[in-house]
């Protein structure tokens, strides 16, 4: 006996959810076209649109040899700058091991081109302060000031005869002048929030930053130290303007991870870690990168010479750097520096902090070892960064020109034609195999195509995504992925019909059986796309991205459109009655039981026989005539026999 599938949500609720999603996507694009620079069409990559190409030649000021490792490190720095500026699908390669070719799609602005042209500088700076990457939390600041005021009142109780002019309250609410507010919640550990739970506005952050940075409470943000710093590690270097910049800095914003150099080595620097995990205030430069004699990575060893089992970066300074580094380590090993946990220095490359290690011992010989849970790859990367920074390197622009699309619009049109041919074949196969169910296939593919197009256009605006020809290939393959989901679903429904289940129940029960297979199949595709995206480079990542995106959208379409629309269609006479052209005809599917006709009616055996095709009815009529003719002939033969008797 067939079992009834569990109750499911109304199809209208899922269709409404899909409609909301479509409105959000295309409404955002519409708003972007009116209020920003969004476009209804996706941005195209170099192979389809062309762009700007720069050929750079790394050169050193002292004429020293530039190795392949230096060129590769320069490429990594330029790639980080370009990616952080929001330009995607850029191609940065080495040409002959001496030149660097940078190809930027479209028409990049002058700021982006300057980022490519600028040289990178490595500097050792004094460490002053470190905090989580987000901007100041206004709510946390108000709470800290209130607690500070309460603590002050408890420590200095008044009887109402002193401090009645209110000045004492104002002074106690401000952070102490010259003191680093490290123990105050001026910067949040997590995402900033207000009392209502919403993210604070830029104006609220700016107001809170000014309140926290105005250490003397005069209402002005000063850019000069209040006292003369006694050493590069003296926090007197930090001005009110530095605190203000620090409080408003948001290192979770990729725009603040561009780097690009240009910082004044004689002044403090407010900046982010290269990975955006922290933000720093660092002091003036103490050692230039050119004082590094060599840098390498390898296993760390203890003072006894035994391996510690972790990777380390080994650093060696030249004579001048050795003397300076000895003075630095002596200063950082002072008890007050150790107790305040300021016994650190910062390695700054391209105006971003690569690392801020602590000093455990005085190093007189200029040979330092940096440890800290490095992987082998991370240690090698830092060693390359230090080696690159040891060179007084700069880039000479050999040429700068506009380049045409490497493949052109003809290849794009060919790809689109291939996609249309594939789509047509899928529709034709659906018509032949599933008849009326091809309507569901066509509408589902249309919805999927609309969502993919809108999502890519939205990502082009918000994230600078650019569609390349490999990406187009991923979209074409997605047609097959989506068709697979429909075929699985349709076959499960027809299996249920063959087993004798009513059509409406077969749709629900078939969905319960099909969705597990659809999810498993799409998860395999999504996993393959993710692995390909993270392991591949260049345009292959574009293929992996569109493949993963279309796989996710396939799940959205199947769950929010295909199944709900099937539940709607099965209520119609054409599909629910099992019309011979519906693709759900129980007779053609080999069902041996009655078929549901809708409105509480089922097809009787006689009605089902009438539902035979024309050829089948002719064949049945012919067989019936032959049977009757045989019966008449037999009757005549019997009569002749009786007459003869």
Coordinates of C-alpha atoms in Angstrom, one line a residue:
X1 CA 0.0 0.0 0.0
X2 CA 1.4 3.4 -1.0
X3 CA 2.2 5.7 1.9
X4 CA 1.2 9.4 1.9
X5 CA 4.2 11.7 1.9
X6 CA 4.6 14.1 4.8
X7 CA 2.9 17.5 4.6
X8 CA 4.9 20.2 2.8
X9 CA 4.8 23.9 2.8
X10 CA 2.5 25.7 0.4
X11 CA 4.1 26.3 -3.0
X12 CA 3.1 29.9 -2.9
X13 CA 5.4 30.6 0.0
X14 CA 8.4 29.3 -1.8
X15 CA 7.5 31.2 -5.0
X16 CA 7.1 34.4 -3.0
X17 CA 10.5 33.8 -1.4
X18 CA 12.0 33.4 -4.9
X19 CA 10.2 36.6 -6.0
X20 CA 11.7 38.5 -3.1
X21 CA 15.1 37.2 -4.0
X22 CA 14.7 38.3 -7.7
X23 CA 13.5 41.8 -6.6
X24 CA 16.4 42.2 -4.2
X25 CA 19.0 41.4 -6.9
X26 CA 17.5 43.4 -9.7
X27 CA 16.3 46.2 -7.4
X28 CA 19.9 46.6 -6.1
X29 CA 21.2 46.8 -9.7
X30 CA 18.5 49.4 -10.5
X31 CA 19.4 51.4 -7.5
X32 CA 23.1 51.2 -8.4
X33 CA 22.4 52.5 -11.9
X34 CA 20.6 55.5 -10.4
X35 CA 22.8 56.3 -7.4
X36 CA 26.2 54.8 -8.3
X37 CA 28.1 53.4 -11.3
X38 CA 26.3 50.0 -11.6
X39 CA 25.5 48.6 -15.0
X40 CA 22.8 46.2 -16.2
X41 CA 25.5 44.2 -18.1
X42 CA 28.4 42.3 -16.4
X43 CA 31.9 43.6 -16.7
X44 CA 34.1 41.7 -19.1
X45 CA 37.7 40.5 -18.5
X46 CA 40.8 41.1 -20.6
X47 CA 40.1 38.3 -23.0
X48 CA 36.8 39.8 -24.0
X49 CA 37.2 43.5 -23.5
X50 CA 40.9 44.4 -23.5
X51 CA 42.4 47.0 -21.2
X52 CA 45.7 48.7 -20.2
X53 CA 49.1 47.0 -20.2
X54 CA 52.2 48.2 -18.4
X55 CA 55.6 46.7 -18.7
X56 CA 57.8 47.4 -15.7
X57 CA 61.5 46.7 -15.3
X58 CA 62.7 46.3 -11.7
X59 CA 66.0 48.1 -11.1
X60 CA 68.2 48.7 -8.1
X61 CA 69.8 51.9 -7.0
X62 CA 73.2 50.3 -6.3
X63 CA 73.3 48.1 -9.5
X64 CA 73.0 44.8 -7.6
X65 CA 71.6 41.8 -9.4
X66 CA 67.9 41.1 -9.2
X67 CA 67.0 37.5 -9.0
X68 CA 63.9 35.6 -10.1
X69 CA 62.8 35.4 -6.5
X70 CA 62.9 39.2 -6.3
X71 CA 60.8 39.5 -9.4
X72 CA 58.3 37.0 -8.1
X73 CA 58.0 38.9 -4.8
X74 CA 57.5 42.1 -6.7
X75 CA 54.7 40.4 -8.6
X76 CA 53.1 39.3 -5.4
X77 CA 53.2 42.9 -4.0
X78 CA 51.7 44.3 -7.2
X79 CA 49.0 41.6 -7.2
X80 CA 48.1 42.5 -3.6
X81 CA 47.8 46.1 -4.5
X82 CA 45.7 45.5 -7.6
X83 CA 43.4 42.9 -5.9
X84 CA 42.8 45.2 -2.9
X85 CA 41.9 48.1 -5.1
X86 CA 38.9 46.1 -6.4
X87 CA 40.2 45.2 -9.8
X88 CA 39.7 41.6 -10.7
X89 CA 40.8 39.4 -13.6
X90 CA 44.1 41.3 -13.8
X91 CA 47.0 39.4 -15.3
X92 CA 50.5 40.0 -13.7
X93 CA 53.3 37.9 -15.2
X94 CA 57.0 37.8 -15.6
X95 CA 58.4 38.5 -19.0
X96 CA 61.8 36.8 -19.6
X97 CA 62.6 36.9 -15.9
X98 CA 63.5 40.6 -16.0
X99 CA 60.3 42.5 -16.8
X100 CA 56.9 42.4 -15.1
X101 CA 53.8 42.7 -17.4
X102 CA 50.7 44.0 -15.7
X103 CA 47.5 43.9 -17.8
X104 CA 44.4 45.6 -16.2
X105 CA 41.0 45.0 -17.8
X106 CA 38.8 47.9 -18.9
X107 CA 39.9 51.5 -18.2
X108 CA 41.6 51.6 -14.8
X109 CA 41.7 55.0 -13.1
X110 CA 44.9 56.9 -12.5
X111 CA 45.1 55.9 -8.8
X112 CA 45.2 52.2 -9.7
X113 CA 47.9 52.8 -12.3
X114 CA 50.0 54.7 -9.7
X115 CA 49.7 51.7 -7.4
X116 CA 51.3 49.6 -10.1
X117 CA 54.1 52.1 -10.8
X118 CA 55.1 52.7 -7.2
X119 CA 58.0 50.9 -5.6
X120 CA 57.7 48.9 -2.4
X121 CA 59.8 49.8 0.7
X122 CA 60.6 47.6 3.7
X123 CA 61.2 49.4 7.0
X124 CA 61.7 48.3 10.6
X125 CA 59.6 50.6 12.9
X126 CA 59.1 50.7 16.6
X127 CA 55.9 49.1 17.9
X128 CA 53.6 51.4 19.7
X129 CA 50.1 50.0 19.8
X130 CA 47.9 47.2 18.3
X131 CA 44.1 46.5 18.3
X132 CA 41.5 44.5 16.5
X133 CA 40.8 45.6 12.9
X134 CA 37.4 47.3 13.3
X135 CA 36.8 51.0 13.9
X136 CA 35.9 52.3 17.3
X137 CA 32.6 51.2 18.9
X138 CA 30.7 54.3 20.1
X139 CA 28.6 52.3 22.5
X140 CA 31.6 50.6 24.1
X141 CA 33.3 54.0 24.4
X142 CA 30.3 55.6 26.2
X143 CA 30.1 52.6 28.5
X144 CA 33.8 52.9 29.3
X145 CA 33.6 56.6 30.0
X146 CA 30.6 56.0 32.3
X147 CA 32.5 53.3 34.2
X148 CA 35.5 55.6 34.4
X149 CA 33.4 58.4 35.8
X150 CA 31.7 56.2 38.3
X151 CA 35.1 54.8 39.5
X152 CA 36.4 58.4 39.9
X153 CA 33.4 59.4 42.0
X154 CA 33.8 56.3 44.2
X155 CA 37.4 57.1 44.7
X156 CA 36.8 60.8 45.4
X157 CA 33.4 61.1 47.1
X158 CA 32.1 64.7 47.4
X159 CA 29.6 66.2 49.8
X160 CA 28.4 68.7 47.3
X161 CA 30.8 71.4 48.4
X162 CA 33.6 70.6 45.9
X163 CA 33.5 70.2 42.1
X164 CA 30.0 71.5 41.7
X165 CA 30.8 73.4 38.6
X166 CA 30.7 70.2 36.5
X167 CA 34.3 70.4 35.3
X168 CA 35.4 67.4 37.2
X169 CA 32.8 65.2 35.4
X170 CA 34.0 66.4 32.0
X171 CA 37.6 65.7 32.8
X172 CA 37.0 62.2 34.2
X173 CA 35.1 61.2 31.0
X174 CA 38.1 61.7 28.7
X175 CA 41.0 59.3 28.5
X176 CA 44.1 60.4 30.4
X177 CA 46.4 62.5 28.4
X178 CA 49.3 60.7 26.9
X179 CA 48.2 57.3 28.1
X180 CA 47.5 54.5 25.6
X181 CA 43.9 53.5 26.1
X182 CA 44.8 49.8 25.7
X183 CA 42.5 48.7 28.5
X184 CA 39.5 50.7 27.4
X185 CA 36.9 49.4 25.0
X186 CA 37.6 52.2 22.6
X187 CA 38.0 49.7 19.7
X188 CA 35.8 46.7 19.6
X189 CA 36.8 43.1 19.4
X190 CA 33.9 42.2 17.2
X191 CA 31.7 44.1 14.7
X192 CA 30.7 47.5 16.0
X193 CA 27.2 47.9 17.2
X194 CA 24.9 50.5 18.8
X195 CA 22.4 50.1 21.6
X196 CA 19.7 49.2 19.1
X197 CA 21.9 46.4 17.6
X198 CA 22.4 48.2 14.2
X199 CA 25.9 49.0 13.0
X200 CA 27.0 52.5 13.8
X201 CA 27.1 55.1 11.1
X202 CA 30.2 56.9 9.8
X203 CA 29.1 60.0 11.6
X204 CA 28.7 58.1 15.0
X205 CA 32.2 56.5 14.5
X206 CA 33.7 59.9 13.7
X207 CA 32.1 61.5 16.7
X208 CA 33.3 58.7 19.0
X209 CA 36.8 58.8 17.5
X210 CA 37.0 62.5 18.1
X211 CA 35.8 62.1 21.7
X212 CA 38.3 59.4 22.4
X213 CA 41.3 61.1 20.6
X214 CA 40.8 64.5 22.2
X215 CA 43.0 63.7 25.2
X216 CA 43.3 67.2 26.6
X217 CA 39.5 67.8 26.1
X218 CA 40.1 71.1 24.3
X219 CA 37.8 70.1 21.4
X220 CA 40.7 70.2 18.9
X221 CA 42.6 67.3 17.4
X222 CA 46.3 68.1 17.5
X223 CA 48.9 66.7 15.2
X224 CA 51.9 67.4 17.4
X225 CA 53.2 65.3 20.3
X226 CA 52.4 66.7 23.7
X227 CA 55.9 65.9 25.1
X228 CA 59.2 65.2 23.4
X229 CA 59.6 61.5 22.8
X230 CA 62.6 59.9 24.5
X231 CA 62.9 56.9 22.2
X232 CA 61.3 55.5 19.1
X233 CA 59.2 53.2 21.4
X234 CA 57.9 56.2 23.4
X235 CA 54.2 56.5 23.1
X236 CA 54.6 60.2 23.3
X237 CA 55.0 59.9 19.5
X238 CA 51.3 59.3 19.2
X239 CA 49.5 62.5 18.6
X240 CA 45.7 63.1 18.9
X241 CA 45.5 63.0 15.1
X242 CA 47.2 59.5 15.1
X243 CA 44.6 58.3 17.7
X244 CA 41.8 59.7 15.6
X245 CA 43.1 58.0 12.4
X246 CA 43.6 54.8 14.4
X247 CA 40.0 54.8 15.8
X248 CA 38.4 55.4 12.4
X249 CA 40.6 52.9 10.5
X250 CA 38.8 49.8 9.4
X251 CA 41.2 47.1 8.4
X252 CA 38.3 44.8 7.3
X253 CA 37.8 47.1 4.4
X254 CA 39.9 45.8 1.4
X255 CA 40.6 49.4 0.3
X256 CA 42.7 49.8 3.5
X257 CA 44.9 46.9 2.5
X258 CA 46.2 48.3 -0.7
X259 CA 49.5 49.6 0.7
X260 CA 51.5 51.4 -1.9
X261 CA 54.1 53.0 0.3
X262 CA 54.6 56.8 0.5
X263 CA 54.7 56.9 4.3
X264 CA 57.1 59.3 6.1
X265 CA 59.8 57.2 7.8
X266 CA 60.4 60.0 10.3
X267 CA 56.8 60.0 11.7
X268 CA 54.5 57.4 13.3
X269 CA 52.3 55.3 10.9
X270 CA 48.7 54.2 11.4
X271 CA 48.2 51.1 9.3
X272 CA 46.9 47.5 9.0
X273 CA 48.4 44.1 9.0
X274 CA 48.8 42.7 5.4
X275 CA 46.0 40.2 6.0
X276 CA 43.7 42.7 7.7
X277 CA 43.7 40.8 11.0
X278 CA 44.9 43.8 13.2
X279 CA 45.7 47.4 13.0
X280 CA 48.8 49.1 14.4
X281 CA 50.3 52.4 15.4
X282 CA 54.1 52.1 14.7
X283 CA 56.8 54.6 15.5
X284 CA 59.4 56.1 13.2
X285 CA 61.7 54.0 11.1
X286 CA 64.7 52.5 12.9
X287 CA 66.3 50.2 10.3
X288 CA 65.7 50.4 6.5
X289 CA 65.2 47.2 4.6
X290 CA 68.5 47.8 2.7
X291 CA 70.3 46.9 6.0
X292 CA 69.2 43.3 5.7
X293 CA 72.1 41.2 4.4
X294 CA 70.0 38.0 3.9
X295 CA 66.8 36.3 4.9
X296 CA 65.9 32.6 4.8
X297 CA 63.4 30.1 6.2
X298 CA 63.9 26.7 7.8
X299 CA 63.4 24.7 11.0
X300 CA 64.0 26.5 14.3
X301 CA 66.6 25.4 16.7
X302 CA 66.9 25.9 20.4
X303 CA 70.0 27.4 22.1
X304 CA 71.3 23.9 22.6
X305 CA 71.1 23.2 18.9
X306 CA 68.1 20.9 19.0
X307 CA 65.3 21.3 16.5
X308 CA 62.1 22.7 18.1
X309 CA 59.8 21.3 15.4
X310 CA 58.5 24.6 14.2
X311 CA 59.5 26.8 11.2
X312 CA 61.3 30.1 11.6
X313 CA 62.6 33.0 9.5
X314 CA 66.3 33.6 9.9
X315 CA 67.4 37.2 9.5
X316 CA 70.9 38.7 9.1
X317 CA 71.8 42.3 9.1
X318 CA 74.8 44.1 7.6
X319 CA 77.3 45.9 9.8
X320 CA 75.3 49.0 10.1
X321 CA 72.1 47.2 10.7
X322 CA 73.7 44.9 13.3
X323 CA 74.8 47.9 15.4
X324 CA 71.4 49.5 15.2
X325 CA 69.5 46.2 15.9
X326 CA 71.7 45.6 19.0
X327 CA 70.6 49.0 20.4
X328 CA 67.0 48.2 19.6
X329 CA 67.0 44.9 21.3
X330 CA 68.8 46.4 24.4
X331 CA 66.0 49.0 24.6
X332 CA 63.2 46.5 24.2
X333 CA 64.6 44.2 26.8
X334 CA 64.3 46.9 29.5
X335 CA 62.0 45.7 32.3
X336 CA 59.4 48.5 31.8
X337 CA 59.2 47.5 28.1
X338 CA 58.7 43.8 28.9
X339 CA 56.2 44.5 31.7
X340 CA 54.1 46.7 29.4
X341 CA 54.4 44.1 26.5
X342 CA 55.8 46.8 24.3
X343 CA 59.1 44.8 23.7
X344 CA 58.2 44.5 20.0
X345 CA 59.2 46.0 16.7
X346 CA 57.2 46.1 13.5
X347 CA 58.3 44.9 10.0
X348 CA 56.5 47.2 7.6
X349 CA 56.4 46.4 3.8
X350 CA 54.6 48.6 1.4
X351 CA 53.1 50.6 4.4
X352 CA 51.5 47.4 5.8
X353 CA 52.7 45.5 8.8
X354 CA 54.1 42.1 7.8
X355 CA 54.9 41.0 11.4
X356 CA 55.4 42.5 14.8
X357 CA 57.6 40.0 16.7
X358 CA 58.6 40.3 20.4
X359 CA 62.3 40.5 21.5
X360 CA 63.3 37.9 24.0
X361 CA 67.0 38.6 24.1
X362 CA 69.6 41.2 23.2
X363 CA 71.0 40.3 19.8
X364 CA 74.5 41.7 19.4
X365 CA 75.6 39.8 16.3
X366 CA 72.8 40.9 13.9
X367 CA 71.5 37.4 13.4
X368 CA 67.8 37.1 14.5
X369 CA 65.4 34.3 14.3
X370 CA 61.6 35.0 14.1
X371 CA 59.3 32.3 15.3
X372 CA 55.6 32.2 16.0
X373 CA 53.7 29.2 14.7
X374 CA 54.8 29.6 11.0
X375 CA 53.9 27.0 8.5
X376 CA 56.6 26.2 6.0
X377 CA 54.9 28.3 3.3
X378 CA 54.3 31.2 5.6
X379 CA 58.0 31.2 6.8
X380 CA 59.1 31.1 3.2
X381 CA 56.8 33.9 2.2
X382 CA 58.1 36.2 5.0
X383 CA 61.7 35.3 4.0
X384 CA 61.0 36.4 0.4
X385 CA 59.4 39.6 1.6
X386 CA 62.4 40.4 3.8
X387 CA 64.8 39.5 0.9
X388 CA 62.8 41.7 -1.5
X389 CA 62.9 44.6 1.0
X390 CA 66.6 44.3 1.3
X391 CA 66.9 45.6 -2.2
X392 CA 66.8 49.3 -3.0
X393 CA 64.4 48.4 -5.9
X394 CA 62.2 50.5 -8.0
X395 CA 60.2 50.0 -11.1
X396 CA 60.9 51.7 -14.4
X397 CA 57.9 51.9 -16.8
X398 CA 59.1 50.5 -20.1
X399 CA 55.7 51.0 -21.9
X400 CA 52.1 51.7 -21.2
X401 CA 49.5 51.1 -23.8
X402 CA 45.9 50.1 -24.5
X403 CA 45.5 46.5 -25.6
X404 CA 42.7 45.0 -27.5
X405 CA 40.7 41.9 -26.4
X406 CA 42.9 38.8 -26.6
X407 CA 40.0 36.8 -27.9
X408 CA 37.4 39.4 -28.9
X409 CA 33.7 39.6 -29.3
X410 CA 33.7 36.9 -32.0
X411 CA 34.7 34.2 -29.5
X412 CA 32.2 35.5 -27.0
X413 CA 29.5 35.2 -29.7
X414 CA 30.7 31.7 -30.6
X415 CA 30.4 30.8 -26.9
X416 CA 27.0 32.2 -26.6
X417 CA 25.8 30.4 -29.8
X418 CA 27.2 27.2 -28.3
X419 CA 25.2 27.8 -25.2
X420 CA 22.0 28.5 -27.2
X421 CA 22.6 25.2 -29.1
X422 CA 23.0 23.3 -25.9
X423 CA 19.9 25.0 -24.5
X424 CA 17.9 24.1 -27.6
X425 CA 19.0 20.5 -27.4
X426 CA 18.0 20.2 -23.8
X427 CA 14.6 21.6 -24.6
X428 CA 14.2 19.3 -27.6
X429 CA 15.1 16.3 -25.5
X430 CA 12.7 17.4 -22.8
X431 CA 9.9 17.7 -25.4
X432 CA 10.5 14.2 -26.8
X433 CA 11.1 12.5 -23.5
X434 CA 8.8 14.4 -21.1
X435 CA 6.3 16.1 -23.4
X436 CA 4.4 18.7 -21.3
X437 CA 7.0 18.7 -18.6
X438 CA 9.3 20.4 -21.0
X439 CA 7.3 23.6 -20.0
X440 CA 8.7 23.2 -16.5
X441 CA 12.2 22.7 -17.9
X442 CA 12.1 25.8 -20.1
X443 CA 10.7 28.1 -17.4
X444 CA 13.1 26.8 -14.8
X445 CA 16.1 27.3 -17.1
X446 CA 14.8 30.8 -17.8
X447 CA 14.6 31.6 -14.1
X448 CA 18.1 30.2 -13.5
X449 CA 19.5 32.2 -16.4
X450 CA 17.9 35.4 -15.1
X451 CA 19.3 34.8 -11.6
X452 CA 22.8 34.0 -12.9
X453 CA 22.8 37.1 -15.1
X454 CA 21.5 39.4 -12.3
X455 CA 24.0 37.9 -9.8
X456 CA 27.0 38.4 -12.1
X457 CA 25.9 41.9 -12.9
X458 CA 25.5 42.6 -9.1
X459 CA 28.9 41.2 -8.3
X460 CA 30.5 43.2 -11.2
X461 CA 29.2 46.3 -9.5
X462 CA 29.8 45.4 -5.8
X463 CA 33.0 43.4 -6.1
X464 CA 34.5 44.3 -9.5
X465 CA 33.9 40.8 -10.9
X466 CA 34.7 40.4 -14.6
X467 CA 33.3 37.7 -16.8
X468 CA 36.0 35.9 -18.9
X469 CA 35.6 33.3 -21.7
X470 CA 36.3 30.4 -19.2
X471 CA 33.6 31.9 -17.1
X472 CA 31.2 31.7 -20.1
X473 CA 32.2 28.0 -20.4
X474 CA 31.2 27.5 -16.8
X475 CA 27.8 29.0 -17.5
X476 CA 27.3 26.7 -20.5
X477 CA 28.1 23.6 -18.5
X478 CA 25.6 24.8 -15.9
X479 CA 22.8 24.2 -18.4
X480 CA 23.6 20.5 -18.2
X481 CA 23.8 20.6 -14.4
X482 CA 20.4 22.3 -14.1
X483 CA 18.9 19.8 -16.7
X484 CA 20.3 16.9 -14.5
X485 CA 18.2 18.2 -11.6
X486 CA 15.0 18.3 -13.7
X487 CA 15.6 14.8 -15.1
X488 CA 16.2 13.3 -11.7
X489 CA 13.0 14.9 -10.4
X490 CA 10.8 14.0 -13.4
X491 CA 12.0 10.4 -13.3
X492 CA 11.3 10.0 -9.6
X493 CA 7.8 11.3 -10.3
X494 CA 7.2 8.9 -13.1
X495 CA 8.6 6.0 -11.0
X496 CA 6.0 6.8 -8.4
X497 CA 3.3 6.8 -11.1
X498 CA 4.4 3.5 -12.4
X499 CA 4.2 2.1 -8.9
X500 CA 0.5 3.1 -8.8
X501 CA 0.6 6.3 -6.8
X502 CA -1.8 9.1 -7.7
X503 CA -0.3 11.9 -9.6
X504 CA -0.5 14.6 -6.9
X505 CA 1.0 12.2 -4.4
X506 CA 3.6 11.1 -6.9
X507 CA 4.8 14.7 -7.2
X508 CA 5.4 15.1 -3.5
X509 CA 6.8 11.6 -2.9
X510 CA 9.0 11.9 -6.0
X511 CA 10.3 15.2 -4.7
X512 CA 11.3 13.6 -1.4
X513 CA 13.3 11.0 -3.2
X514 CA 14.8 13.3 -5.8
X515 CA 15.9 16.2 -3.6
X516 CA 18.5 14.0 -1.8
X517 CA 20.0 13.0 -5.1
X518 CA 19.9 16.6 -6.4
X519 CA 21.6 17.9 -3.3
X520 CA 24.3 15.2 -3.3
X521 CA 25.0 15.8 -7.0
X522 CA 25.2 19.6 -6.6
X523 CA 27.4 19.3 -3.6
X524 CA 29.9 17.2 -5.6
X525 CA 29.9 19.9 -8.3
X526 CA 30.3 22.6 -5.7
X527 CA 33.2 20.9 -4.0
X528 CA 35.0 20.4 -7.3
X529 CA 34.5 24.1 -8.2
X530 CA 35.8 25.2 -4.8
X531 CA 38.9 23.0 -5.0
X532 CA 39.5 24.2 -8.6
X533 CA 39.0 27.9 -7.5
X534 CA 41.5 27.8 -4.6
X535 CA 44.2 25.7 -6.3
X536 CA 44.0 27.2 -9.8
X537 CA 45.3 30.6 -11.0
X538 CA 44.4 33.0 -13.7
X539 CA 41.3 32.5 -15.9
X540 CA 40.7 28.9 -14.7
X541 CA 39.5 30.5 -11.5
X542 CA 36.8 32.3 -13.5
X543 CA 35.6 29.0 -14.8
X544 CA 35.5 27.6 -11.3
X545 CA 33.7 30.6 -9.9
X546 CA 30.9 30.5 -12.5
X547 CA 30.6 26.7 -12.1
X548 CA 30.2 27.1 -8.3
X549 CA 27.8 30.1 -8.6
X550 CA 25.5 28.3 -11.1
X551 CA 25.5 25.2 -8.9
X552 CA 24.2 27.2 -6.0
X553 CA 21.6 28.9 -8.2
X554 CA 20.5 25.5 -9.5
X555 CA 19.7 24.5 -5.9
X556 CA 17.8 27.7 -5.4
X557 CA 15.8 27.2 -8.6
X558 CA 14.9 23.6 -8.0
X559 CA 13.8 24.2 -4.4
X560 CA 12.1 27.6 -4.8
X561 CA 10.6 27.2 -8.4
X562 CA 10.7 23.8 -10.0
X563 CA 9.1 21.8 -7.2
X564 CA 6.5 24.5 -6.2
X565 CA 5.5 25.0 -9.8
X566 CA 5.1 21.3 -10.3
X567 CA 2.7 21.2 -7.3
X568 CA 0.8 24.0 -8.9
X569 CA 0.6 22.4 -12.3
X570 CA -0.5 19.0 -11.0
X571 CA -3.7 20.7 -9.9
X572 CA -4.6 21.4 -13.5
X573 CA -6.6 19.0 -15.6
X574 CA -3.9 18.7 -18.2
X575 CA -1.2 17.4 -15.8
X576 CA -3.3 16.2 -12.9
X577 CA -5.5 14.2 -15.3
X578 CA -2.5 12.5 -16.8
X579 CA -3.1 13.7 -20.3
X580 CA -1.2 11.7 -22.9
X581 CA 0.9 14.8 -23.8
X582 CA 1.5 15.8 -20.2
X583 CA 4.4 13.4 -19.7
X584 CA 2.6 11.9 -16.7
X585 CA 0.2 9.6 -18.6
X586 CA -0.2 6.6 -16.3
X587 CA -1.1 4.3 -19.2
X588 CA 2.0 5.1 -21.2
X589 CA 4.1 4.9 -18.1
X590 CA 2.9 1.3 -17.5
X591 CA 0.8 2.0 -14.5
X592 CA -1.8 -0.8 -13.7
X593 CA -4.1 1.2 -11.5
X594 CA -6.5 4.0 -11.8
X595 CA -5.3 7.5 -12.5
X596 CA -6.2 10.7 -10.7
X597 CA -8.2 13.1 -12.9
X598 CA -8.5 16.0 -10.5
X599 CA -11.3 17.4 -8.4
X600 CA -11.5 14.1 -6.5
X601 CA -12.1 12.0 -9.6
X602 CA -10.1 9.1 -11.0
X603 CA -10.0 7.6 -14.5
X604 CA -11.9 4.3 -14.7
X605 CA -10.5 1.4 -16.7
X606 CA -12.9 2.2 -19.6
X607 CA -11.8 5.8 -19.5
X608 CA -8.2 4.8 -19.5
X609 CA -8.8 2.6 -22.5
X610 CA -10.3 5.6 -24.2
X611 CA -7.2 7.5 -23.4
X612 CA -5.3 5.3 -25.8
X613 CA -3.5 6.9 -28.7
X614 CA -5.0 6.9 -32.2
X615 CA -2.7 4.2 -33.4
X616 CA -3.4 2.1 -30.4
X617 CA -7.2 2.5 -30.8
X618 CA -6.9 1.6 -34.5
X619 CA -4.8 -1.4 -33.6
X620 CA -7.4 -2.5 -30.9
X621 CA -10.3 -1.9 -33.4
X622 CA -8.5 -4.0 -36.0
X623 CA -7.9 -6.8 -33.6
X624 CA -11.5 -6.6 -32.5
X625 CA -12.7 -6.8 -36.2
X626 CA -10.4 -9.8 -36.8
X627 CA -11.7 -11.5 -33.7
X628 CA -15.3 -10.9 -34.8
X629 CA -14.6 -12.1 -38.4
X630 CA -13.0 -15.2 -37.0
X631 CA -16.1 -15.8 -34.8
X632 CA -18.5 -15.3 -37.8
X633 CA -16.4 -17.7 -39.9
X634 CA -16.5 -20.3 -37.2
X635 CA -20.3 -19.9 -36.9
X636 CA -20.8 -20.4 -40.7
X637 CA -18.6 -23.5 -40.6
X638 CA -20.6 -25.0 -37.8
X639 CA -23.9 -24.3 -39.8
X640 CA -22.5 -26.0 -42.9
X641 CA -21.5 -29.0 -40.9
X642 CA -25.0 -29.3 -39.4
X643 CA -26.6 -28.9 -42.8
X644 CA -24.5 -31.7 -44.2
X645 CA -25.5 -34.0 -41.4

